[in-house]
Amino acid sequence: MSDGLEGVVAAETVLSEVDGEAGRLVVRGYPIGALSGHITSEEATHLLLDGFFPDLPDAKALATALGRARVEVFAEVAALDDRLLAHGTIEGVRALMARLADGDDLAIALRLIAAPAVFTPAVSRRKQGLDAIAPDPKLGHAADVLRMIKGHAATPAEVAALNAYLVTVCDHGLNASTFAARVVASTLAGLTSAAVAGISALKGPLHGGAPGPVIEMLDSIGTPENAKAWLEAALDRGDRLMGFGHRVYRVRDPRADALKRAVRTLGEGSNSLPGRLAFAEAVETAALAVLKERKPNRSLQTNVELYTALMLEALAFPPDAFTCVFAIGRVAGWVAHAREQVEGGRLIRPQSIYIGPKPLAAA
Ligand code: ACO
């Protein structure tokens, strides 16, 4: 048995390849560094969906259709009530996604891909006592997300930064949320069921829930001089350092560098961001040294979440919404994997070894 299915191959995919030894991520033939900062989130969506829907239009028409889908799903925001708003932002987004019709066609897929982009700003604003802002279908996906959360238009630099983030995280092999989505898709339950499984798996702090705690860690450390002692004390308590370690990567996660570049570019017009970035780099250096000393048998390197946290903080997303912003980018990957699973895969149904009590003898 493989604990945590480590090393188990559970699917063939044309979507992305994660090479954990080389520290390389390839999405549909492109190294992630060639996509992040170079294409929009809609273009990444087109890249992922290409070949999985017979009626998929070209990238420009897909962007227009996605704008229309944002408007369509906004109607669900009316279902937000006090009970949902009392939960975390991701629980609110998940509940609204679960209201969408299930099925396997392109219209369903586009509404699902639009859903976290529309619901994240809406839930986040409603939790702060503000009105939800309706989508503007004429804007690009990233620009509209930023406008809906901020309440005013974002700068071109902010739009470029969010596009870089969304593209960087759009797909990543058989990570936990994508696997969850594929398991559900393999039962022929439909794309909505698969995406709701994906966002549920993403929520956990060992997967997409890490960047919020990264900000708490940085704020609690406070100054570079404090980093080593703080990090050692955390490991003494048995805590994990958020933003470090990965199941597959034994070297640095290539997405960390892509995002660090994007944060640096965004910081060119800012007074405070370069200082925050330098501080995070100092904490990163200290954390890698402490992890090397304390866990010599495991190569624990920086993962995507450290610079995700910095990026989303710089774009003024509330930390409670960080995982939902991850979902805005990853949902296209879940949908593409779900379609791939339905088209080429079988029902996913592994086995377990029974270690409970033996059957009682009949009296
Ligand atoms: N901090 C401290 N120790 C760690 C960390 C960490 N971040 N990550 C792993 N370890 C240690 C474990 O304590 C364990 O040590 P031990 O052998 O002395 O008990 C050893 O490394 C192996 O740990 P596993 O849990 O078996 O490793 P796994 O491959 O399952 O872990 C994971 C991967 C869950 C991401 C882990 O590194 C972790 O918890 N990281 C922190 C959370 C995080 O950043 N998550 C985001 C991941 S990226 C993404 O999903 C988008």
CSV table of C-alpha atoms and ligand atoms in Angstrom, one decimal:
chain,number,residue,atom,x,y,z
A,1,MET,CA,0.0,0.0,0.0
A,2,SER,CA,1.2,3.5,-0.8
A,3,ASP,CA,0.5,5.9,2.1
A,4,GLY,CA,-1.3,8.9,0.7
A,5,LEU,CA,-1.1,7.3,-2.8
A,6,GLU,CA,2.5,8.7,-3.0
A,7,GLY,CA,4.0,7.7,-6.3
A,8,VAL,CA,0.8,6.1,-7.6
A,9,VAL,CA,-0.1,6.9,-11.2
A,10,ALA,CA,-3.9,7.2,-11.4
A,11,ALA,CA,-4.5,8.9,-14.7
A,12,GLU,CA,-3.0,9.7,-18.1
A,13,THR,CA,-3.4,13.4,-19.1
A,14,VAL,CA,-2.6,15.7,-21.9
A,15,LEU,CA,-3.2,18.7,-19.6
A,16,SER,CA,-0.1,19.2,-17.5
A,17,GLU,CA,3.1,17.5,-16.3
A,18,VAL,CA,4.7,18.0,-12.9
A,19,ASP,CA,8.4,16.9,-12.8
A,20,GLY,CA,9.2,17.0,-9.1
A,21,GLU,CA,12.9,16.2,-9.5
A,22,ALA,CA,13.6,18.8,-12.2
A,23,GLY,CA,11.2,21.4,-10.7
A,24,ARG,CA,9.3,21.7,-13.9
A,25,LEU,CA,5.7,22.3,-14.7
A,26,VAL,CA,4.5,22.0,-18.3
A,27,VAL,CA,0.9,22.9,-19.2
A,28,ARG,CA,-0.2,21.6,-22.6
A,29,GLY,CA,3.4,21.6,-23.9
A,30,TYR,CA,4.4,25.0,-22.5
A,31,PRO,CA,6.7,25.5,-19.5
A,32,ILE,CA,4.8,27.5,-16.9
A,33,GLY,CA,7.3,30.4,-17.2
A,34,ALA,CA,6.3,30.8,-20.9
A,35,LEU,CA,2.6,31.2,-20.0
A,36,SER,CA,2.6,33.1,-16.7
A,37,GLY,CA,2.9,36.8,-17.4
A,38,HIS,CA,2.5,36.2,-21.1
A,39,ILE,CA,-1.2,35.1,-21.6
A,40,THR,CA,-4.5,36.0,-20.0
A,41,SER,CA,-6.6,33.8,-17.8
A,42,GLU,CA,-9.1,33.3,-20.6
A,43,GLU,CA,-6.3,32.2,-23.0
A,44,ALA,CA,-5.2,29.7,-20.4
A,45,THR,CA,-8.8,28.5,-20.1
A,46,HIS,CA,-8.9,28.0,-23.9
A,47,LEU,CA,-5.6,26.1,-23.8
A,48,LEU,CA,-7.0,23.7,-21.2
A,49,LEU,CA,-10.4,23.2,-22.7
A,50,ASP,CA,-9.1,22.8,-26.3
A,51,GLY,CA,-10.2,19.4,-27.6
A,52,PHE,CA,-12.7,18.7,-24.8
A,53,PHE,CA,-15.8,20.4,-26.2
A,54,PRO,CA,-16.8,20.1,-29.9
A,55,ASP,CA,-18.3,23.6,-29.9
A,56,LEU,CA,-15.4,25.4,-28.2
A,57,PRO,CA,-15.0,28.7,-29.9
A,58,ASP,CA,-11.7,30.5,-30.5
A,59,ALA,CA,-10.0,32.2,-27.5
A,60,LYS,CA,-11.5,35.6,-28.3
A,61,ALA,CA,-15.0,34.3,-28.5
A,62,LEU,CA,-14.5,32.2,-25.4
A,63,ALA,CA,-13.5,35.3,-23.5
A,64,THR,CA,-16.8,36.9,-24.6
A,65,ALA,CA,-18.8,33.8,-23.7
A,66,LEU,CA,-17.1,33.8,-20.3
A,67,GLY,CA,-18.2,37.4,-19.7
A,68,ARG,CA,-21.8,36.4,-20.5
A,69,ALA,CA,-21.4,33.4,-18.1
A,70,ARG,CA,-20.3,35.7,-15.3
A,71,VAL,CA,-23.5,37.7,-15.7
A,72,GLU,CA,-25.6,34.6,-15.8
A,73,VAL,CA,-24.2,33.1,-12.5
A,74,PHE,CA,-24.5,36.4,-10.7
A,75,ALA,CA,-28.2,35.6,-10.2
A,76,GLU,CA,-27.2,33.0,-7.6
A,77,VAL,CA,-25.7,35.7,-5.3
A,78,ALA,CA,-29.3,36.5,-4.3
A,79,ALA,CA,-29.3,33.1,-2.4
A,80,LEU,CA,-26.6,34.3,0.1
A,81,ASP,CA,-28.2,34.4,3.5
A,82,ASP,CA,-27.0,35.2,7.0
A,83,ARG,CA,-26.3,31.5,7.7
A,84,LEU,CA,-24.0,31.2,4.6
A,85,LEU,CA,-22.3,34.6,5.4
A,86,ALA,CA,-21.5,33.3,8.9
A,87,HIS,CA,-19.2,30.7,7.3
A,88,GLY,CA,-15.9,31.3,5.7
A,89,THR,CA,-15.7,32.9,2.2
A,90,ILE,CA,-14.9,29.5,0.6
A,91,GLU,CA,-17.9,27.8,2.1
A,92,GLY,CA,-20.1,30.6,0.7
A,93,VAL,CA,-18.6,30.3,-2.7
A,94,ARG,CA,-18.9,26.5,-2.6
A,95,ALA,CA,-22.5,26.7,-1.6
A,96,LEU,CA,-23.3,29.0,-4.5
A,97,MET,CA,-21.4,26.8,-7.0
A,98,ALA,CA,-23.5,23.8,-5.8
A,99,ARG,CA,-26.7,25.7,-6.9
A,100,LEU,CA,-25.6,25.6,-10.5
A,101,ALA,CA,-27.1,23.0,-12.8
A,102,ASP,CA,-25.1,19.9,-13.4
A,103,GLY,CA,-24.2,18.5,-16.8
A,104,ASP,CA,-21.3,18.0,-19.2
A,105,ASP,CA,-21.7,20.6,-22.0
A,106,LEU,CA,-19.8,23.8,-22.7
A,107,ALA,CA,-22.5,26.2,-21.3
A,108,ILE,CA,-22.3,24.3,-17.9
A,109,ALA,CA,-18.4,24.4,-18.1
A,110,LEU,CA,-18.4,28.2,-18.7
A,111,ARG,CA,-20.8,28.9,-15.9
A,112,LEU,CA,-18.6,26.8,-13.6
A,113,ILE,CA,-15.4,28.6,-14.7
A,114,ALA,CA,-17.2,32.0,-14.2
A,115,ALA,CA,-18.6,31.0,-10.8
A,116,PRO,CA,-15.6,31.4,-8.4
A,117,ALA,CA,-14.7,34.7,-10.2
A,118,VAL,CA,-18.1,36.1,-9.5
A,119,PHE,CA,-18.9,34.5,-6.1
A,120,THR,CA,-15.6,35.3,-4.4
A,121,PRO,CA,-16.0,39.1,-4.6
A,122,ALA,CA,-19.7,38.8,-3.9
A,123,VAL,CA,-19.3,36.7,-0.8
A,124,SER,CA,-16.3,38.6,0.4
A,125,ARG,CA,-18.1,42.0,0.1
A,126,ARG,CA,-21.3,40.7,1.6
A,127,LYS,CA,-19.4,39.4,4.6
A,128,GLN,CA,-18.0,42.9,5.1
A,129,GLY,CA,-21.5,44.4,5.0
A,130,LEU,CA,-21.0,45.8,1.4
A,131,ASP,CA,-23.3,45.2,-1.6
A,132,ALA,CA,-22.2,42.6,-4.2
A,133,ILE,CA,-21.2,44.2,-7.5
A,134,ALA,CA,-22.6,42.8,-10.7
A,135,PRO,CA,-20.1,41.6,-13.4
A,136,ASP,CA,-19.2,43.7,-16.4
A,137,PRO,CA,-19.1,41.3,-19.4
A,138,LYS,CA,-17.1,43.7,-21.5
A,139,LEU,CA,-14.1,43.5,-19.2
A,140,GLY,CA,-11.5,40.7,-19.1
A,141,HIS,CA,-11.9,38.0,-16.5
A,142,ALA,CA,-9.1,39.3,-14.2
A,143,ALA,CA,-10.1,43.0,-14.6
A,144,ASP,CA,-13.7,42.1,-13.7
A,145,VAL,CA,-12.7,40.1,-10.6
A,146,LEU,CA,-10.7,43.0,-9.3
A,147,ARG,CA,-13.4,45.6,-10.1
A,148,MET,CA,-16.0,43.4,-8.3
A,149,ILE,CA,-13.9,43.0,-5.2
A,150,LYS,CA,-12.6,46.6,-5.0
A,151,GLY,CA,-15.6,48.5,-6.1
A,152,HIS,CA,-13.6,50.4,-8.7
A,153,ALA,CA,-11.5,49.7,-11.8
A,154,ALA,CA,-8.1,48.1,-11.2
A,155,THR,CA,-4.9,49.4,-12.7
A,156,PRO,CA,-3.4,47.7,-15.7
A,157,ALA,CA,-0.5,46.5,-13.5
A,158,GLU,CA,-2.9,44.9,-11.1
A,159,VAL,CA,-4.8,43.2,-13.9
A,160,ALA,CA,-1.6,41.9,-15.3
A,161,ALA,CA,-0.5,40.6,-11.9
A,162,LEU,CA,-3.8,38.8,-11.3
A,163,ASN,CA,-3.7,37.3,-14.8
A,164,ALA,CA,-0.1,36.0,-14.1
A,165,TYR,CA,-1.4,34.4,-10.8
A,166,LEU,CA,-4.4,32.8,-12.4
A,167,VAL,CA,-2.4,31.4,-15.3
A,168,THR,CA,0.3,30.1,-12.9
A,169,VAL,CA,-2.2,28.0,-10.9
A,170,CYS,CA,-4.5,26.9,-13.7
A,171,ASP,CA,-3.4,23.3,-13.7
A,172,HIS,CA,-1.0,21.1,-11.8
A,173,GLY,CA,-1.1,17.4,-12.6
A,174,LEU,CA,-3.0,15.2,-10.2
A,175,ASN,CA,-3.1,17.4,-7.2
A,176,ALA,CA,-5.6,16.6,-4.4
A,177,SER,CA,-8.4,18.8,-5.7
A,178,THR,CA,-8.0,17.7,-9.3
A,179,PHE,CA,-7.9,14.1,-8.3
A,180,ALA,CA,-11.1,14.7,-6.2
A,181,ALA,CA,-12.7,16.3,-9.3
A,182,ARG,CA,-11.7,13.3,-11.5
A,183,VAL,CA,-13.0,10.7,-9.0
A,184,VAL,CA,-16.4,12.4,-9.0
A,185,ALA,CA,-16.3,12.9,-12.8
A,186,SER,CA,-15.6,9.2,-13.2
A,187,THR,CA,-19.0,8.3,-11.8
A,188,LEU,CA,-20.6,10.5,-14.6
A,189,ALA,CA,-22.0,12.8,-11.9
A,190,GLY,CA,-21.4,15.9,-14.0
A,191,LEU,CA,-19.0,18.8,-14.2
A,192,THR,CA,-20.7,20.8,-11.4
A,193,SER,CA,-20.4,17.9,-9.0
A,194,ALA,CA,-16.8,17.5,-10.0
A,195,ALA,CA,-15.9,21.2,-9.5
A,196,VAL,CA,-17.7,21.2,-6.1
A,197,ALA,CA,-15.5,18.2,-5.1
A,198,GLY,CA,-12.5,20.1,-6.3
A,199,ILE,CA,-13.2,23.3,-4.3
A,200,SER,CA,-13.9,21.2,-1.2
A,201,ALA,CA,-10.5,19.5,-1.5
A,202,LEU,CA,-8.8,22.8,-2.2
A,203,LYS,CA,-10.0,24.3,1.0
A,204,GLY,CA,-7.7,22.3,3.3
A,205,PRO,CA,-4.6,24.0,4.7
A,206,LEU,CA,-2.4,21.2,3.3
A,207,HIS,CA,-3.5,22.2,-0.2
A,208,GLY,CA,-5.0,25.5,-1.3
A,209,GLY,CA,-5.7,26.8,2.2
A,210,ALA,CA,-2.1,27.6,3.0
A,211,PRO,CA,-1.7,31.2,1.8
A,212,GLY,CA,-4.0,32.7,4.5
A,213,PRO,CA,-1.8,31.1,7.3
A,214,VAL,CA,1.3,32.3,5.4
A,215,ILE,CA,0.2,35.9,6.0
A,216,GLU,CA,-0.5,35.1,9.7
A,217,MET,CA,3.1,33.6,9.9
A,218,LEU,CA,4.7,36.7,8.2
A,219,ASP,CA,2.8,39.1,10.5
A,220,SER,CA,3.6,37.1,13.6
A,221,ILE,CA,7.3,37.0,12.7
A,222,GLY,CA,7.2,40.8,12.2
A,223,THR,CA,10.9,41.4,11.5
A,224,PRO,CA,13.7,39.5,9.7
A,225,GLU,CA,15.7,39.3,12.9
A,226,ASN,CA,12.9,37.4,14.6
A,227,ALA,CA,12.5,34.8,11.8
A,228,LYS,CA,14.9,32.1,12.9
A,229,ALA,CA,13.7,31.9,16.5
A,230,TRP,CA,10.0,32.1,15.4
A,231,LEU,CA,10.4,29.3,12.9
A,232,GLU,CA,12.3,27.1,15.3
A,233,ALA,CA,9.7,27.6,17.9
A,234,ALA,CA,6.9,26.7,15.4
A,235,LEU,CA,8.8,23.4,14.5
A,236,ASP,CA,9.3,22.7,18.2
A,237,ARG,CA,5.5,22.8,18.6
A,238,GLY,CA,5.2,20.3,15.8
A,239,ASP,CA,3.7,22.9,13.4
A,240,ARG,CA,4.2,22.8,9.7
A,241,LEU,CA,5.7,25.9,8.0
A,242,MET,CA,3.0,27.1,5.6
A,243,GLY,CA,4.3,27.7,2.0
A,244,PHE,CA,7.0,25.0,2.3
A,245,GLY,CA,7.1,21.4,1.3
A,246,HIS,CA,5.4,19.5,-1.5
A,247,ARG,CA,4.3,15.9,-2.2
A,248,VAL,CA,5.9,15.9,-5.6
A,249,TYR,CA,8.6,18.6,-5.8
A,250,ARG,CA,11.9,17.8,-4.2
A,251,VAL,CA,13.3,21.1,-5.5
A,252,ARG,CA,11.8,24.6,-5.6
A,253,ASP,CA,8.3,24.8,-7.0
A,254,PRO,CA,8.7,26.6,-10.4
A,255,ARG,CA,5.4,28.4,-9.7
A,256,ALA,CA,7.1,30.2,-6.7
A,257,ASP,CA,9.6,31.8,-9.1
A,258,ALA,CA,6.9,32.7,-11.6
A,259,LEU,CA,4.9,34.4,-8.9
A,260,LYS,CA,7.9,36.1,-7.3
A,261,ARG,CA,8.6,37.7,-10.7
A,262,ALA,CA,5.0,38.8,-11.0
A,263,VAL,CA,5.0,40.3,-7.4
A,264,ARG,CA,8.3,42.1,-8.2
A,265,THR,CA,6.8,43.6,-11.4
A,266,LEU,CA,3.7,44.7,-9.5
A,267,GLY,CA,5.9,46.2,-6.8
A,268,GLU,CA,7.6,48.5,-9.4
A,269,GLY,CA,4.8,51.1,-8.9
A,270,SER,CA,4.5,50.6,-5.2
A,271,ASN,CA,6.1,52.2,-2.1
A,272,SER,CA,5.4,49.3,0.3
A,273,LEU,CA,5.5,46.1,-1.8
A,274,PRO,CA,9.3,46.0,-2.4
A,275,GLY,CA,9.9,46.1,1.4
A,276,ARG,CA,7.3,43.4,2.0
A,277,LEU,CA,8.8,41.2,-0.7
A,278,ALA,CA,12.3,41.6,0.8
A,279,PHE,CA,10.9,40.6,4.2
A,280,ALA,CA,9.3,37.5,2.7
A,281,GLU,CA,12.5,36.6,1.0
A,282,ALA,CA,14.4,36.9,4.3
A,283,VAL,CA,11.8,34.7,6.0
A,284,GLU,CA,12.0,32.2,3.1
A,285,THR,CA,15.8,32.0,3.5
A,286,ALA,CA,15.6,31.5,7.2
A,287,ALA,CA,12.8,28.8,6.8
A,288,LEU,CA,14.8,26.8,4.2
A,289,ALA,CA,17.8,26.8,6.6
A,290,VAL,CA,15.8,25.7,9.6
A,291,LEU,CA,14.0,23.0,7.6
A,292,LYS,CA,17.3,21.7,6.2
A,293,GLU,CA,18.6,21.5,9.7
A,294,ARG,CA,15.5,20.0,11.4
A,295,LYS,CA,14.4,17.7,8.5
A,296,PRO,CA,17.6,16.6,6.9
A,297,ASN,CA,16.0,13.5,5.4
A,298,ARG,CA,13.4,15.4,3.4
A,299,SER,CA,14.1,18.1,0.9
A,300,LEU,CA,11.5,20.7,1.9
A,301,GLN,CA,11.5,23.7,-0.5
A,302,THR,CA,9.4,26.7,-1.1
A,303,ASN,CA,6.0,25.9,-2.7
A,304,VAL,CA,3.6,28.1,-4.7
A,305,GLU,CA,1.8,29.4,-1.6
A,306,LEU,CA,4.4,31.7,-0.1
A,307,TYR,CA,4.4,34.1,-3.1
A,308,THR,CA,0.7,33.5,-3.7
A,309,ALA,CA,0.1,35.0,-0.3
A,310,LEU,CA,2.2,38.0,-1.1
A,311,MET,CA,0.6,38.5,-4.5
A,312,LEU,CA,-3.0,38.3,-3.2
A,313,GLU,CA,-2.2,40.5,-0.2
A,314,ALA,CA,-0.7,43.1,-2.6
A,315,LEU,CA,-3.9,42.9,-4.7
A,316,ALA,CA,-5.9,43.6,-1.5
A,317,PHE,CA,-7.9,40.4,-1.4
A,318,PRO,CA,-8.8,39.6,2.2
A,319,PRO,CA,-6.8,36.6,3.5
A,320,ASP,CA,-10.1,34.7,4.1
A,321,ALA,CA,-10.7,34.9,0.3
A,322,PHE,CA,-7.2,33.7,-0.8
A,323,THR,CA,-8.2,30.1,-1.4
A,324,CYS,CA,-11.2,31.2,-3.4
A,325,VAL,CA,-8.9,33.2,-5.7
A,326,PHE,CA,-6.9,30.0,-6.2
A,327,ALA,CA,-10.2,28.4,-7.2
A,328,ILE,CA,-10.8,31.2,-9.8
A,329,GLY,CA,-7.6,30.0,-11.5
A,330,ARG,CA,-7.8,26.2,-10.9
A,331,VAL,CA,-11.5,25.7,-11.8
A,332,ALA,CA,-10.6,25.6,-15.6
A,333,GLY,CA,-8.2,22.7,-14.7
A,334,TRP,CA,-10.8,20.8,-12.8
A,335,VAL,CA,-13.3,21.2,-15.7
A,336,ALA,CA,-10.8,20.1,-18.3
A,337,HIS,CA,-9.6,17.1,-16.2
A,338,ALA,CA,-13.3,16.1,-15.5
A,339,ARG,CA,-14.0,16.1,-19.3
A,340,GLU,CA,-10.8,14.1,-19.9
A,341,GLN,CA,-11.8,11.6,-17.3
A,342,VAL,CA,-15.3,11.2,-18.8
A,343,GLU,CA,-13.9,10.8,-22.3
A,344,GLY,CA,-11.1,8.4,-21.7
A,345,GLY,CA,-11.2,7.0,-18.2
A,346,ARG,CA,-13.1,4.3,-16.2
A,347,LEU,CA,-14.8,4.6,-12.9
A,348,ILE,CA,-12.1,5.3,-10.3
A,349,ARG,CA,-12.6,2.7,-7.6
A,350,PRO,CA,-9.5,1.6,-5.6
A,351,GLN,CA,-9.4,-0.9,-2.8
A,352,SER,CA,-8.7,-0.9,0.9
A,353,ILE,CA,-7.2,-3.4,3.2
A,354,TYR,CA,-9.5,-4.3,6.0
A,355,ILE,CA,-7.7,-4.0,9.4
A,356,GLY,CA,-10.8,-4.1,11.7
A,357,PRO,CA,-11.9,-7.0,13.9
A,358,LYS,CA,-12.5,-10.4,12.3
A,359,PRO,CA,-16.1,-11.3,11.8
A,360,LEU,CA,-17.8,-12.6,15.0
A,361,ALA,CA,-18.5,-16.3,14.9
A,362,ALA,CA,-22.1,-17.1,14.6
A,363,ALA,CA,-23.7,-18.1,17.9
B,1,ACO,N1,6.9,22.2,7.6
B,1,ACO,C1,7.6,21.4,8.5
B,1,ACO,N2,7.7,20.1,8.2
B,1,ACO,C2,7.2,19.6,7.1
B,1,ACO,C3,6.6,20.4,6.2
B,1,ACO,C4,6.5,21.8,6.5
B,1,ACO,N3,5.9,22.7,5.6
B,1,ACO,N4,6.2,19.7,5.1
B,1,ACO,C5,6.6,18.4,5.4
B,1,ACO,N5,7.2,18.4,6.6
B,1,ACO,C6,7.8,17.2,7.2
B,1,ACO,C7,6.8,16.4,7.9
B,1,ACO,O1,6.6,16.8,9.3
B,1,ACO,C8,7.4,15.0,7.9
B,1,ACO,O2,8.5,15.0,8.8
B,1,ACO,P1,8.8,13.6,9.6
B,1,ACO,O3,9.1,12.6,8.6
B,1,ACO,O4,9.9,14.1,10.5
B,1,ACO,O5,7.5,13.3,10.4
B,1,ACO,C9,8.1,15.0,6.5
B,1,ACO,O6,8.3,16.4,6.2
B,1,ACO,C10,7.2,14.4,5.4
B,1,ACO,O7,5.9,15.0,5.5
B,1,ACO,P2,4.6,14.4,4.7
B,1,ACO,O8,3.4,15.0,5.4
B,1,ACO,O9,4.7,12.9,4.6
B,1,ACO,O10,4.9,15.0,3.3
B,1,ACO,P3,3.8,15.2,2.3
B,1,ACO,O11,4.4,14.9,1.0
B,1,ACO,O12,2.5,14.5,2.6
B,1,ACO,O13,3.5,16.8,2.5
B,1,ACO,C11,2.5,18.9,2.2
B,1,ACO,C12,3.2,17.7,1.5
B,1,ACO,C13,1.2,18.4,2.8
B,1,ACO,C14,2.3,20.0,1.2
B,1,ACO,C15,3.5,19.4,3.3
B,1,ACO,O14,4.7,19.7,2.8
B,1,ACO,C16,2.9,20.5,4.1
B,1,ACO,O15,2.1,20.3,5.0
B,1,ACO,N6,3.2,21.8,3.8
B,1,ACO,C17,2.7,22.9,4.5
B,1,ACO,C18,1.3,23.3,3.9
B,1,ACO,C19,1.4,23.9,2.5
B,1,ACO,O16,2.3,24.8,2.3
B,1,ACO,N7,0.5,23.5,1.6
B,1,ACO,C20,0.5,23.9,0.2
B,1,ACO,C21,1.1,22.9,-0.7
B,1,ACO,S1,1.1,23.5,-2.4
B,1,ACO,C22,-0.5,23.2,-2.9
B,1,ACO,O17,-1.1,22.3,-2.6
B,1,ACO,C23,-1.1,24.2,-3.8
